[in-house]
């Protein structure tokens, strides 16, 4: 059942993108709802229980997250851009760095965070505004400290330096 | 009907408990492994560690159910295995952000630490330099064997070339810009 929902999700997302009916993020939101709706429509099937439905929806949401991440990686990941830059031929460290503008990368991300309401800019200073991405950041930092024993919180040091 | 009424009633809970249980065991094995050894090619090793651990838990449950009075619903067990692998794949997709700092999360972290006085954009630009934003990811790609470093130059391995081509073709199929 979750794979039926995933198939609907995939078809709707690809169709919306190819027909240019929505951008990448919106196409995923609509496709996610379509796939979940298809799973919920099987509610009256024999042998379907609330717990079983919950398990199916959970599996569906997890695989949908994976599909979203694959597309999101292609959209924003530095590793994808680096791989594309290296495809024509090998580059030195200086040649790689010449293709990137750190200020531009930071400014682009700050603008996206402001647009998403996660941070606010007042009188030229940046403040935390939302809690969603901050919660993810806290979770990721906890995972780092759990997984990597020698993990030194570089960010903490950098923040103090700043 | 693909299970009896009583099997179906116990199926959903069994799916969630065994699925989450198998993933938690696999995650703990991964944490212990990473804390005990220096892992290279982390993506491949992570997938192997999680898959084998989940497989062992599921087969262990099957074996135990032959002797102990544990619920044995084949459909629920298949669903539990799928749930455990779905959790594992979702974790594998999230793992790069744990291994190499994501600029977005680092920006949020620094702003949060600045507290009520806030922080200027220029301070962030000074803090997050090219080495942090670009070379950390290049090193990660070397570690993952997408890139090799030879004679002072970075070049794509066949694995890295496949990844680059996959994303170029996939995004072109979706009629999206190059991205990255």
mmCIF file of N, CA, C and O in Angstrom, chain A residues 10 14 17-18 20 49 51 56 58 63 65-67 70-71 74-75 77-79 83-84 86-87 90-93 95 97 102 106-107 109-111 121 125-128 134 140-141 144 146-148 153 155-156 158 162, chain B residues 12-13 20 34-35 79 89-91 94-95 97-98 101 103-104 109 111-113 116-121 124-125 127-128 130-133 135 137 140-141 146 153-154 156 161 165 167 170-171 173-175 178-180:
data_model
loop_
_atom_site.group_PDB
_atom_site.id
_atom_site.type_symbol
_atom_site.label_atom_id
_atom_site.label_comp_id
_atom_site.label_asym_id
_atom_site.label_seq_id
_atom_site.Cartn_x
_atom_site.Cartn_y
_atom_site.Cartn_z
ATOM 1 N N UNK A 10 5.084 10.027 -7.113
ATOM 2 C CA UNK A 10 6.111 10.169 -8.148
ATOM 3 C C UNK A 10 5.491 10.703 -9.451
ATOM 4 O O UNK A 10 5.995 11.653 -10.052
ATOM 5 N N UNK A 14 6.395 14.379 -10.989
ATOM 6 C CA UNK A 14 7.072 14.481 -12.294
ATOM 7 C C UNK A 14 6.181 15.245 -13.280
ATOM 8 O O UNK A 14 6.655 16.138 -13.990
ATOM 9 N N UNK A 17 6.153 18.988 -12.567
ATOM 10 C CA UNK A 17 7.416 19.635 -12.946
ATOM 11 C C UNK A 17 7.538 19.732 -14.468
ATOM 12 O O UNK A 17 7.862 20.783 -15.000
ATOM 13 N N UNK A 18 7.276 18.618 -15.147
ATOM 14 C CA UNK A 18 7.463 18.592 -16.602
ATOM 15 C C UNK A 18 6.485 19.531 -17.311
ATOM 16 O O UNK A 18 6.820 20.137 -18.316
ATOM 17 N N UNK A 20 5.412 22.135 -15.991
ATOM 18 C CA UNK A 20 5.702 23.459 -15.400
ATOM 19 C C UNK A 20 4.477 24.057 -14.706
ATOM 20 O O UNK A 20 4.201 25.257 -14.809
ATOM 21 N N UNK A 49 -6.527 -2.059 9.269
ATOM 22 C CA UNK A 49 -6.757 -1.648 10.663
ATOM 23 C C UNK A 49 -6.157 -0.258 10.868
ATOM 24 O O UNK A 49 -5.291 0.152 10.084
ATOM 25 N N UNK A 51 -3.998 0.708 13.040
ATOM 26 C CA UNK A 51 -2.544 0.577 13.249
ATOM 27 C C UNK A 51 -1.824 0.288 11.933
ATOM 28 O O UNK A 51 -0.742 0.807 11.659
ATOM 29 N N UNK A 56 1.445 2.044 7.309
ATOM 30 C CA UNK A 56 1.562 2.317 5.869
ATOM 31 C C UNK A 56 1.865 3.785 5.604
ATOM 32 O O UNK A 56 2.711 4.118 4.774
ATOM 33 N N UNK A 58 3.270 5.890 7.635
ATOM 34 C CA UNK A 58 4.620 6.200 8.113
ATOM 35 C C UNK A 58 5.667 5.788 7.073
ATOM 36 O O UNK A 58 6.584 6.556 6.747
ATOM 37 N N UNK A 63 9.575 7.269 2.737
ATOM 38 C CA UNK A 63 10.088 7.149 1.364
ATOM 39 C C UNK A 63 9.852 8.443 0.574
ATOM 40 O O UNK A 63 10.653 8.797 -0.288
ATOM 41 N N UNK A 65 10.007 11.398 1.888
ATOM 42 C CA UNK A 65 11.095 12.264 2.356
ATOM 43 C C UNK A 65 12.379 11.953 1.583
ATOM 44 O O UNK A 65 13.104 12.853 1.162
ATOM 45 N N UNK A 66 12.635 10.654 1.350
ATOM 46 C CA UNK A 66 13.839 10.243 0.610
ATOM 47 C C UNK A 66 13.782 10.803 -0.811
ATOM 48 O O UNK A 66 14.761 11.368 -1.318
ATOM 49 N N UNK A 67 12.628 10.675 -1.452
ATOM 50 C CA UNK A 67 12.489 11.172 -2.829
ATOM 51 C C UNK A 67 12.659 12.697 -2.858
ATOM 52 O O UNK A 67 13.337 13.238 -3.728
ATOM 53 N N UNK A 70 16.339 13.538 -2.559
ATOM 54 C CA UNK A 70 17.089 13.313 -3.810
ATOM 55 C C UNK A 70 16.940 14.545 -4.704
ATOM 56 O O UNK A 70 17.926 15.076 -5.230
ATOM 57 N N UNK A 71 15.715 15.026 -4.858
ATOM 58 C CA UNK A 71 15.489 16.204 -5.711
ATOM 59 C C UNK A 71 16.074 17.471 -5.088
ATOM 60 O O UNK A 71 16.610 18.324 -5.789
ATOM 61 N N UNK A 74 19.793 17.648 -5.663
ATOM 62 C CA UNK A 74 20.096 18.107 -7.016
ATOM 63 C C UNK A 74 19.936 19.606 -7.145
ATOM 64 O O UNK A 74 20.576 20.258 -7.967
ATOM 65 N N UNK A 75 19.064 20.187 -6.296
ATOM 66 C CA UNK A 75 18.772 21.621 -6.363
ATOM 67 C C UNK A 75 19.830 22.439 -5.636
ATOM 68 O O UNK A 75 20.268 23.464 -6.129
ATOM 69 N N UNK A 77 22.620 20.995 -3.321
ATOM 70 C CA UNK A 77 23.811 20.392 -2.714
ATOM 71 C C UNK A 77 25.103 20.862 -3.383
ATOM 72 O O UNK A 77 25.209 20.882 -4.609
ATOM 73 N N UNK A 78 26.070 21.220 -2.518
ATOM 74 C CA UNK A 78 27.370 21.625 -3.055
ATOM 75 C C UNK A 78 28.059 20.456 -3.727
ATOM 76 O O UNK A 78 28.773 20.619 -4.694
ATOM 77 N N UNK A 79 27.832 19.237 -3.222
ATOM 78 C CA UNK A 79 28.535 18.086 -3.803
ATOM 79 C C UNK A 79 28.083 17.836 -5.243
ATOM 80 O O UNK A 79 28.881 17.446 -6.086
ATOM 81 N N UNK A 83 30.568 18.067 -8.331
ATOM 82 C CA UNK A 83 30.697 16.944 -9.265
ATOM 83 C C UNK A 83 30.504 17.439 -10.694
ATOM 84 O O UNK A 83 31.228 17.042 -11.616
ATOM 85 N N UNK A 84 29.552 18.355 -10.873
ATOM 86 C CA UNK A 84 29.299 18.891 -12.218
ATOM 87 C C UNK A 84 30.487 19.724 -12.690
ATOM 88 O O UNK A 84 30.904 19.653 -13.850
ATOM 89 N N UNK A 86 33.556 19.327 -11.839
ATOM 90 C CA UNK A 86 34.733 18.474 -12.086
ATOM 91 C C UNK A 86 34.525 17.550 -13.286
ATOM 92 O O UNK A 86 35.471 16.893 -13.717
ATOM 93 N N UNK A 87 33.311 17.486 -13.810
ATOM 94 C CA UNK A 87 33.056 16.517 -14.887
ATOM 95 C C UNK A 87 33.891 16.772 -16.146
ATOM 96 O O UNK A 87 34.449 15.832 -16.718
ATOM 97 N N UNK A 90 39.914 17.506 -14.413
ATOM 98 C CA UNK A 90 40.419 17.706 -13.055
ATOM 99 C C UNK A 90 40.717 19.181 -12.800
ATOM 100 O O UNK A 90 41.070 19.920 -13.716
ATOM 101 N N UNK A 91 40.574 19.607 -11.531
ATOM 102 C CA UNK A 91 40.835 20.996 -11.151
ATOM 103 C C UNK A 91 41.730 21.029 -9.911
ATOM 104 O O UNK A 91 41.664 20.115 -9.079
ATOM 105 N N UNK A 92 42.541 22.089 -9.809
ATOM 106 C CA UNK A 92 43.338 22.273 -8.590
ATOM 107 C C UNK A 92 42.439 22.907 -7.529
ATOM 108 O O UNK A 92 41.341 23.395 -7.837
ATOM 109 N N UNK A 93 42.968 22.947 -6.300
ATOM 110 C CA UNK A 93 42.224 23.583 -5.202
ATOM 111 C C UNK A 93 41.892 25.044 -5.533
ATOM 112 O O UNK A 93 40.755 25.496 -5.345
ATOM 113 N N UNK A 95 41.645 26.434 -8.469
ATOM 114 C CA UNK A 95 40.647 26.512 -9.554
ATOM 115 C C UNK A 95 39.234 26.233 -9.029
ATOM 116 O O UNK A 95 38.272 26.844 -9.476
ATOM 117 N N UNK A 97 38.214 26.798 -5.879
ATOM 118 C CA UNK A 97 37.795 27.940 -5.051
ATOM 119 C C UNK A 97 37.451 29.164 -5.899
ATOM 120 O O UNK A 97 36.579 29.956 -5.519
ATOM 121 N N UNK A 102 32.145 32.650 -1.529
ATOM 122 C CA UNK A 102 31.603 32.320 -0.201
ATOM 123 C C UNK A 102 30.523 33.316 0.219
ATOM 124 O O UNK A 102 29.485 32.935 0.755
ATOM 125 N N UNK A 106 26.641 32.447 1.235
ATOM 126 C CA UNK A 106 26.069 32.806 2.539
ATOM 127 C C UNK A 106 24.855 33.720 2.361
ATOM 128 O O UNK A 106 23.801 33.485 2.946
ATOM 129 N N UNK A 107 25.025 34.759 1.507
ATOM 130 C CA UNK A 107 23.924 35.712 1.307
ATOM 131 C C UNK A 107 22.680 35.014 0.750
ATOM 132 O O UNK A 107 21.557 35.304 1.166
ATOM 133 N N UNK A 109 21.774 31.928 1.162
ATOM 134 C CA UNK A 109 21.127 31.123 2.208
ATOM 135 C C UNK A 109 20.428 32.015 3.244
ATOM 136 O O UNK A 109 19.353 31.683 3.726
ATOM 137 N N UNK A 110 21.063 33.140 3.590
ATOM 138 C CA UNK A 110 20.426 34.070 4.539
ATOM 139 C C UNK A 110 19.095 34.566 3.954
ATOM 140 O O UNK A 110 18.072 34.591 4.639
ATOM 141 N N UNK A 111 19.120 34.946 2.671
ATOM 142 C CA UNK A 111 17.884 35.444 2.038
ATOM 143 C C UNK A 111 16.792 34.381 2.043
ATOM 144 O O UNK A 111 15.622 34.679 2.277
ATOM 145 N N UNK A 121 15.892 40.201 9.776
ATOM 146 C CA UNK A 121 16.977 41.179 9.704
ATOM 147 C C UNK A 121 16.419 42.539 10.116
ATOM 148 O O UNK A 121 15.462 43.033 9.507
ATOM 149 N N UNK A 125 21.176 43.708 11.419
ATOM 150 C CA UNK A 125 21.582 42.570 12.254
ATOM 151 C C UNK A 125 20.578 41.432 12.095
ATOM 152 O O UNK A 125 19.377 41.659 11.867
ATOM 153 N N UNK A 126 21.088 40.218 12.215
ATOM 154 C CA UNK A 126 20.250 39.032 12.006
ATOM 155 C C UNK A 126 19.854 38.419 13.348
ATOM 156 O O UNK A 126 20.688 38.304 14.253
ATOM 157 N N UNK A 127 18.579 38.033 13.443
ATOM 158 C CA UNK A 127 18.048 37.422 14.674
ATOM 159 C C UNK A 127 17.306 36.140 14.327
ATOM 160 O O UNK A 127 16.735 36.037 13.245
ATOM 161 N N UNK A 128 17.289 35.226 15.289
ATOM 162 C CA UNK A 128 16.498 34.007 15.118
ATOM 163 C C UNK A 128 15.018 34.381 15.213
ATOM 164 O O UNK A 128 14.630 35.131 16.102
ATOM 165 N N UNK A 134 15.930 25.763 13.463
ATOM 166 C CA UNK A 134 16.780 25.744 14.655
ATOM 167 C C UNK A 134 16.666 24.389 15.367
ATOM 168 O O UNK A 134 17.670 23.833 15.821
ATOM 169 N N UNK A 140 20.777 17.845 14.789
ATOM 170 C CA UNK A 140 21.969 17.446 14.033
ATOM 171 C C UNK A 140 23.210 17.560 14.926
ATOM 172 O O UNK A 140 24.078 16.675 14.923
ATOM 173 N N UNK A 141 23.297 18.638 15.734
ATOM 174 C CA UNK A 141 24.442 18.795 16.632
ATOM 175 C C UNK A 141 24.483 17.686 17.686
ATOM 176 O O UNK A 141 25.563 17.186 18.025
ATOM 177 N N UNK A 144 25.801 14.614 16.015
ATOM 178 C CA UNK A 144 27.259 14.725 15.823
ATOM 179 C C UNK A 144 27.997 14.334 17.088
ATOM 180 O O UNK A 144 28.975 13.588 17.047
ATOM 181 N N UNK A 146 26.950 12.523 19.462
ATOM 182 C CA UNK A 146 26.729 11.101 19.774
ATOM 183 C C UNK A 146 27.605 10.202 18.898
ATOM 184 O O UNK A 146 28.207 9.243 19.369
ATOM 185 N N UNK A 147 27.693 10.540 17.606
ATOM 186 C CA UNK A 147 28.338 9.634 16.642
ATOM 187 C C UNK A 147 29.855 9.813 16.599
ATOM 188 O O UNK A 147 30.588 8.834 16.501
ATOM 189 N N UNK A 148 30.302 11.077 16.639
ATOM 190 C CA UNK A 148 31.746 11.322 16.484
ATOM 191 C C UNK A 148 32.354 11.667 17.841
ATOM 192 O O UNK A 148 32.158 12.776 18.341
ATOM 193 N N UNK A 153 32.977 21.022 18.627
ATOM 194 C CA UNK A 153 31.952 21.880 18.048
ATOM 195 C C UNK A 153 32.580 23.121 17.420
ATOM 196 O O UNK A 153 32.715 24.164 18.032
ATOM 197 N N UNK A 155 31.429 24.961 15.228
ATOM 198 C CA UNK A 155 30.475 26.045 15.086
ATOM 199 C C UNK A 155 30.501 26.931 16.321
ATOM 200 O O UNK A 155 30.453 28.154 16.236
ATOM 201 N N UNK A 156 30.602 26.276 17.513
ATOM 202 C CA UNK A 156 30.628 27.025 18.763
ATOM 203 C C UNK A 156 31.810 27.989 18.753
ATOM 204 O O UNK A 156 31.698 29.152 19.051
ATOM 205 N N UNK A 158 33.457 29.027 16.120
ATOM 206 C CA UNK A 158 33.282 30.030 15.077
ATOM 207 C C UNK A 158 32.322 31.117 15.548
ATOM 208 O O UNK A 158 32.545 32.296 15.323
ATOM 209 N N UNK A 162 33.067 35.071 15.951
ATOM 210 C CA UNK A 162 32.317 36.090 15.231
ATOM 211 C C UNK A 162 31.876 37.183 16.188
ATOM 212 O O UNK A 162 31.599 38.267 15.796
ATOM 213 N N UNK B 12 -0.627 -4.188 13.047
ATOM 214 C CA UNK B 12 -0.172 -2.804 12.979
ATOM 215 C C UNK B 12 0.809 -2.453 14.068
ATOM 216 O O UNK B 12 1.891 -1.930 13.808
ATOM 217 N N UNK B 13 0.462 -2.801 15.326
ATOM 218 C CA UNK B 13 1.347 -2.510 16.462
ATOM 219 C C UNK B 13 2.657 -3.270 16.297
ATOM 220 O O UNK B 13 3.741 -2.721 16.486
ATOM 221 N N UNK B 20 10.540 -0.125 14.280
ATOM 222 C CA UNK B 20 11.338 0.868 15.014
ATOM 223 C C UNK B 20 12.450 0.176 15.799
ATOM 224 O O UNK B 20 13.581 0.661 15.853
ATOM 225 N N UNK B 34 31.076 3.660 14.534
ATOM 226 C CA UNK B 34 31.692 4.964 14.211
ATOM 227 C C UNK B 34 32.576 5.463 15.361
ATOM 228 O O UNK B 34 33.563 6.135 15.141
ATOM 229 N N UNK B 35 32.177 5.128 16.596
ATOM 230 C CA UNK B 35 32.974 5.572 17.751
ATOM 231 C C UNK B 35 34.204 4.687 17.950
ATOM 232 O O UNK B 35 35.151 5.088 18.609
ATOM 233 N N UNK B 79 5.939 -5.858 6.555
ATOM 234 C CA UNK B 79 5.702 -4.418 6.718
ATOM 235 C C UNK B 79 6.726 -3.821 7.695
ATOM 236 O O UNK B 79 7.242 -2.727 7.479
ATOM 237 N N UNK B 89 16.877 4.277 5.230
ATOM 238 C CA UNK B 89 17.154 5.056 4.015
ATOM 239 C C UNK B 89 16.994 6.551 4.315
ATOM 240 O O UNK B 89 17.804 7.371 3.878
ATOM 241 N N UNK B 90 15.949 6.899 5.100
ATOM 242 C CA UNK B 90 15.749 8.308 5.463
ATOM 243 C C UNK B 90 16.958 8.809 6.265
ATOM 244 O O UNK B 90 17.423 9.934 6.066
ATOM 245 N N UNK B 91 17.485 7.969 7.143
ATOM 246 C CA UNK B 91 18.661 8.370 7.934
ATOM 247 C C UNK B 91 19.893 8.524 7.025
ATOM 248 O O UNK B 91 20.651 9.501 7.168
ATOM 249 N N UNK B 94 19.907 11.741 5.379
ATOM 250 C CA UNK B 94 20.140 12.871 6.292
ATOM 251 C C UNK B 94 21.595 12.909 6.761
ATOM 252 O O UNK B 94 22.103 13.958 7.143
ATOM 253 N N UNK B 95 22.253 11.751 6.727
ATOM 254 C CA UNK B 95 23.590 11.610 7.308
ATOM 255 C C UNK B 95 24.631 12.637 6.798
ATOM 256 O O UNK B 95 25.428 13.134 7.604
ATOM 257 N N UNK B 97 24.463 15.675 6.289
ATOM 258 C CA UNK B 97 24.371 16.917 7.090
ATOM 259 C C UNK B 97 24.980 16.722 8.467
ATOM 260 O O UNK B 97 25.392 17.674 9.112
ATOM 261 N N UNK B 98 25.032 15.464 8.928
ATOM 262 C CA UNK B 98 25.638 15.176 10.236
ATOM 263 C C UNK B 98 27.160 15.136 10.081
ATOM 264 O O UNK B 98 27.896 15.645 10.919
ATOM 265 N N UNK B 101 29.268 19.873 8.034
ATOM 266 C CA UNK B 101 28.331 20.931 8.421
ATOM 267 C C UNK B 101 27.612 21.536 7.217
ATOM 268 O O UNK B 101 28.229 21.844 6.211
ATOM 269 N N UNK B 103 25.871 24.636 5.527
ATOM 270 C CA UNK B 103 25.959 26.088 5.734
ATOM 271 C C UNK B 103 24.692 26.666 6.355
ATOM 272 O O UNK B 103 24.769 27.497 7.260
ATOM 273 N N UNK B 104 23.522 26.193 5.896
ATOM 274 C CA UNK B 104 22.262 26.739 6.415
ATOM 275 C C UNK B 104 22.148 26.486 7.926
ATOM 276 O O UNK B 104 21.806 27.391 8.690
ATOM 277 N N UNK B 109 22.749 28.222 13.623
ATOM 278 C CA UNK B 109 23.412 27.971 14.898
ATOM 279 C C UNK B 109 24.134 29.219 15.405
ATOM 280 O O UNK B 109 24.036 29.590 16.584
ATOM 281 N N UNK B 111 23.597 32.367 14.542
ATOM 282 C CA UNK B 111 22.630 33.430 14.874
ATOM 283 C C UNK B 111 21.966 33.130 16.227
ATOM 284 O O UNK B 111 21.791 34.032 17.056
ATOM 285 N N UNK B 112 21.649 31.850 16.458
ATOM 286 C CA UNK B 112 21.024 31.469 17.737
ATOM 287 C C UNK B 112 21.979 31.752 18.896
ATOM 288 O O UNK B 112 21.574 32.246 19.949
ATOM 289 N N UNK B 113 23.260 31.449 18.700
ATOM 290 C CA UNK B 113 24.247 31.685 19.768
ATOM 291 C C UNK B 113 24.481 33.172 20.012
ATOM 292 O O UNK B 113 24.852 33.579 21.112
ATOM 293 N N UNK B 116 20.136 37.864 21.791
ATOM 294 C CA UNK B 116 19.352 39.083 21.550
ATOM 295 C C UNK B 116 20.120 40.208 20.843
ATOM 296 O O UNK B 116 19.494 41.006 20.139
ATOM 297 N N UNK B 117 21.451 40.340 20.989
ATOM 298 C CA UNK B 117 22.112 41.411 20.218
ATOM 299 C C UNK B 117 22.112 41.156 18.707
ATOM 300 O O UNK B 117 22.375 42.065 17.936
ATOM 301 N N UNK B 118 21.871 39.894 18.305
ATOM 302 C CA UNK B 118 21.906 39.561 16.878
ATOM 303 C C UNK B 118 23.330 39.561 16.339
ATOM 304 O O UNK B 118 24.298 39.710 17.100
ATOM 305 N N UNK B 119 23.455 39.418 15.036
ATOM 306 C CA UNK B 119 24.789 39.372 14.425
ATOM 307 C C UNK B 119 24.717 40.004 13.040
ATOM 308 O O UNK B 119 23.688 39.916 12.361
ATOM 309 N N UNK B 120 25.811 40.654 12.626
ATOM 310 C CA UNK B 120 25.820 41.296 11.311
ATOM 311 C C UNK B 120 26.111 40.266 10.223
ATOM 312 O O UNK B 120 26.799 39.284 10.469
ATOM 313 N N UNK B 121 25.618 40.540 9.022
ATOM 314 C CA UNK B 121 25.904 39.661 7.886
ATOM 315 C C UNK B 121 27.410 39.535 7.662
ATOM 316 O O UNK B 121 27.930 38.471 7.384
ATOM 317 N N UNK B 124 29.108 36.940 9.661
ATOM 318 C CA UNK B 124 28.906 35.582 9.134
ATOM 319 C C UNK B 124 29.818 35.341 7.934
ATOM 320 O O UNK B 124 30.410 34.276 7.791
ATOM 321 N N UNK B 125 29.931 36.360 7.074
ATOM 322 C CA UNK B 125 30.784 36.215 5.893
ATOM 323 C C UNK B 125 32.253 36.013 6.280
ATOM 324 O O UNK B 125 32.976 35.286 5.623
ATOM 325 N N UNK B 127 33.220 34.609 9.106
ATOM 326 C CA UNK B 127 33.350 33.333 9.821
ATOM 327 C C UNK B 127 33.333 32.139 8.875
ATOM 328 O O UNK B 127 34.109 31.202 9.023
ATOM 329 N N UNK B 128 32.410 32.179 7.914
ATOM 330 C CA UNK B 128 32.234 31.026 7.026
ATOM 331 C C UNK B 128 32.994 31.281 5.724
ATOM 332 O O UNK B 128 32.495 31.931 4.819
ATOM 333 N N UNK B 130 35.795 30.063 2.417
ATOM 334 C CA UNK B 130 35.819 29.071 1.331
ATOM 335 C C UNK B 130 36.204 27.684 1.831
ATOM 336 O O UNK B 130 35.643 26.679 1.395
ATOM 337 N N UNK B 131 37.194 27.654 2.739
ATOM 338 C CA UNK B 131 37.642 26.352 3.246
ATOM 339 C C UNK B 131 36.475 25.601 3.879
ATOM 340 O O UNK B 131 36.290 24.420 3.669
ATOM 341 N N UNK B 132 35.712 26.344 4.687
ATOM 342 C CA UNK B 132 34.593 25.729 5.390
ATOM 343 C C UNK B 132 33.478 25.346 4.420
ATOM 344 O O UNK B 132 32.900 24.265 4.498
ATOM 345 N N UNK B 133 33.162 26.247 3.491
ATOM 346 C CA UNK B 133 32.004 26.033 2.621
ATOM 347 C C UNK B 133 32.289 25.060 1.477
ATOM 348 O O UNK B 133 31.420 24.312 1.068
ATOM 349 N N UNK B 135 35.891 23.437 0.622
ATOM 350 C CA UNK B 135 36.894 22.377 0.721
ATOM 351 C C UNK B 135 36.476 21.258 1.676
ATOM 352 O O UNK B 135 36.851 20.099 1.479
ATOM 353 N N UNK B 137 33.562 20.032 1.850
ATOM 354 C CA UNK B 137 32.732 19.138 1.029
ATOM 355 C C UNK B 137 33.601 18.364 0.020
ATOM 356 O O UNK B 137 33.318 17.198 -0.269
ATOM 357 N N UNK B 140 35.110 15.593 1.872
ATOM 358 C CA UNK B 140 34.075 14.585 2.099
ATOM 359 C C UNK B 140 33.882 13.733 0.833
ATOM 360 O O UNK B 140 33.725 12.510 0.904
ATOM 361 N N UNK B 141 33.937 14.376 -0.330
ATOM 362 C CA UNK B 141 33.762 13.630 -1.589
ATOM 363 C C UNK B 141 34.955 12.711 -1.864
ATOM 364 O O UNK B 141 34.802 11.650 -2.462
ATOM 365 N N UNK B 146 33.983 9.777 -4.419
ATOM 366 C CA UNK B 146 33.381 10.385 -5.597
ATOM 367 C C UNK B 146 34.471 11.137 -6.368
ATOM 368 O O UNK B 146 34.368 11.365 -7.556
ATOM 369 N N UNK B 153 45.678 17.715 -8.214
ATOM 370 C CA UNK B 153 44.378 18.036 -8.842
ATOM 371 C C UNK B 153 43.298 17.086 -8.337
ATOM 372 O O UNK B 153 43.568 15.921 -8.035
ATOM 373 N N UNK B 154 42.088 17.625 -8.268
ATOM 374 C CA UNK B 154 40.936 16.816 -7.883
ATOM 375 C C UNK B 154 40.222 16.359 -9.153
ATOM 376 O O UNK B 154 39.932 17.175 -10.022
ATOM 377 N N UNK B 156 37.084 13.529 -10.826
ATOM 378 C CA UNK B 156 35.975 12.635 -10.518
ATOM 379 C C UNK B 156 36.372 11.179 -10.731
ATOM 380 O O UNK B 156 37.085 10.853 -11.675
ATOM 381 N N UNK B 161 31.407 10.518 -11.443
ATOM 382 C CA UNK B 161 30.924 10.863 -12.790
ATOM 383 C C UNK B 161 29.469 10.387 -12.958
ATOM 384 O O UNK B 161 28.639 11.090 -13.519
ATOM 385 N N UNK B 165 26.255 12.764 -13.747
ATOM 386 C CA UNK B 165 25.405 12.545 -14.934
ATOM 387 C C UNK B 165 23.964 12.250 -14.541
ATOM 388 O O UNK B 165 23.034 12.686 -15.212
ATOM 389 N N UNK B 167 22.302 13.374 -11.925
ATOM 390 C CA UNK B 167 21.584 14.594 -11.548
ATOM 391 C C UNK B 167 21.344 15.503 -12.754
ATOM 392 O O UNK B 167 20.279 16.121 -12.860
ATOM 393 N N UNK B 170 18.498 13.742 -14.687
ATOM 394 C CA UNK B 170 17.235 13.740 -13.947
ATOM 395 C C UNK B 170 16.622 15.138 -13.934
ATOM 396 O O UNK B 170 15.433 15.311 -14.168
ATOM 397 N N UNK B 171 17.444 16.161 -13.681
ATOM 398 C CA UNK B 171 16.930 17.529 -13.637
ATOM 399 C C UNK B 171 16.502 17.995 -15.022
ATOM 400 O O UNK B 171 15.535 18.740 -15.162
ATOM 401 N N UNK B 173 15.248 15.963 -17.244
ATOM 402 C CA UNK B 173 13.974 15.261 -17.433
ATOM 403 C C UNK B 173 12.833 16.027 -16.753
ATOM 404 O O UNK B 173 11.728 16.128 -17.283
ATOM 405 N N UNK B 174 13.127 16.590 -15.564
ATOM 406 C CA UNK B 174 12.105 17.359 -14.836
ATOM 407 C C UNK B 174 11.962 18.789 -15.372
ATOM 408 O O UNK B 174 11.143 19.552 -14.866
ATOM 409 N N UNK B 175 12.777 19.107 -16.381
ATOM 410 C CA UNK B 175 12.787 20.455 -16.984
ATOM 411 C C UNK B 175 13.158 21.520 -15.948
ATOM 412 O O UNK B 175 12.536 22.586 -15.879
ATOM 413 N N UNK B 178 20.037 23.583 -13.912
ATOM 414 C CA UNK B 178 21.078 22.649 -13.482
ATOM 415 C C UNK B 178 21.105 22.418 -11.966
ATOM 416 O O UNK B 178 21.313 21.312 -11.510
ATOM 417 N N UNK B 179 20.888 23.462 -11.170
ATOM 418 C CA UNK B 179 20.885 23.324 -9.709
ATOM 419 C C UNK B 179 22.272 23.161 -9.127
ATOM 420 O O UNK B 179 23.273 23.369 -9.806
ATOM 421 N N UNK B 180 22.304 22.800 -7.820
ATOM 422 C CA UNK B 180 23.573 22.601 -7.132
ATOM 423 C C UNK B 180 24.135 23.888 -6.572
ATOM 424 O O UNK B 180 23.679 24.971 -6.883
#
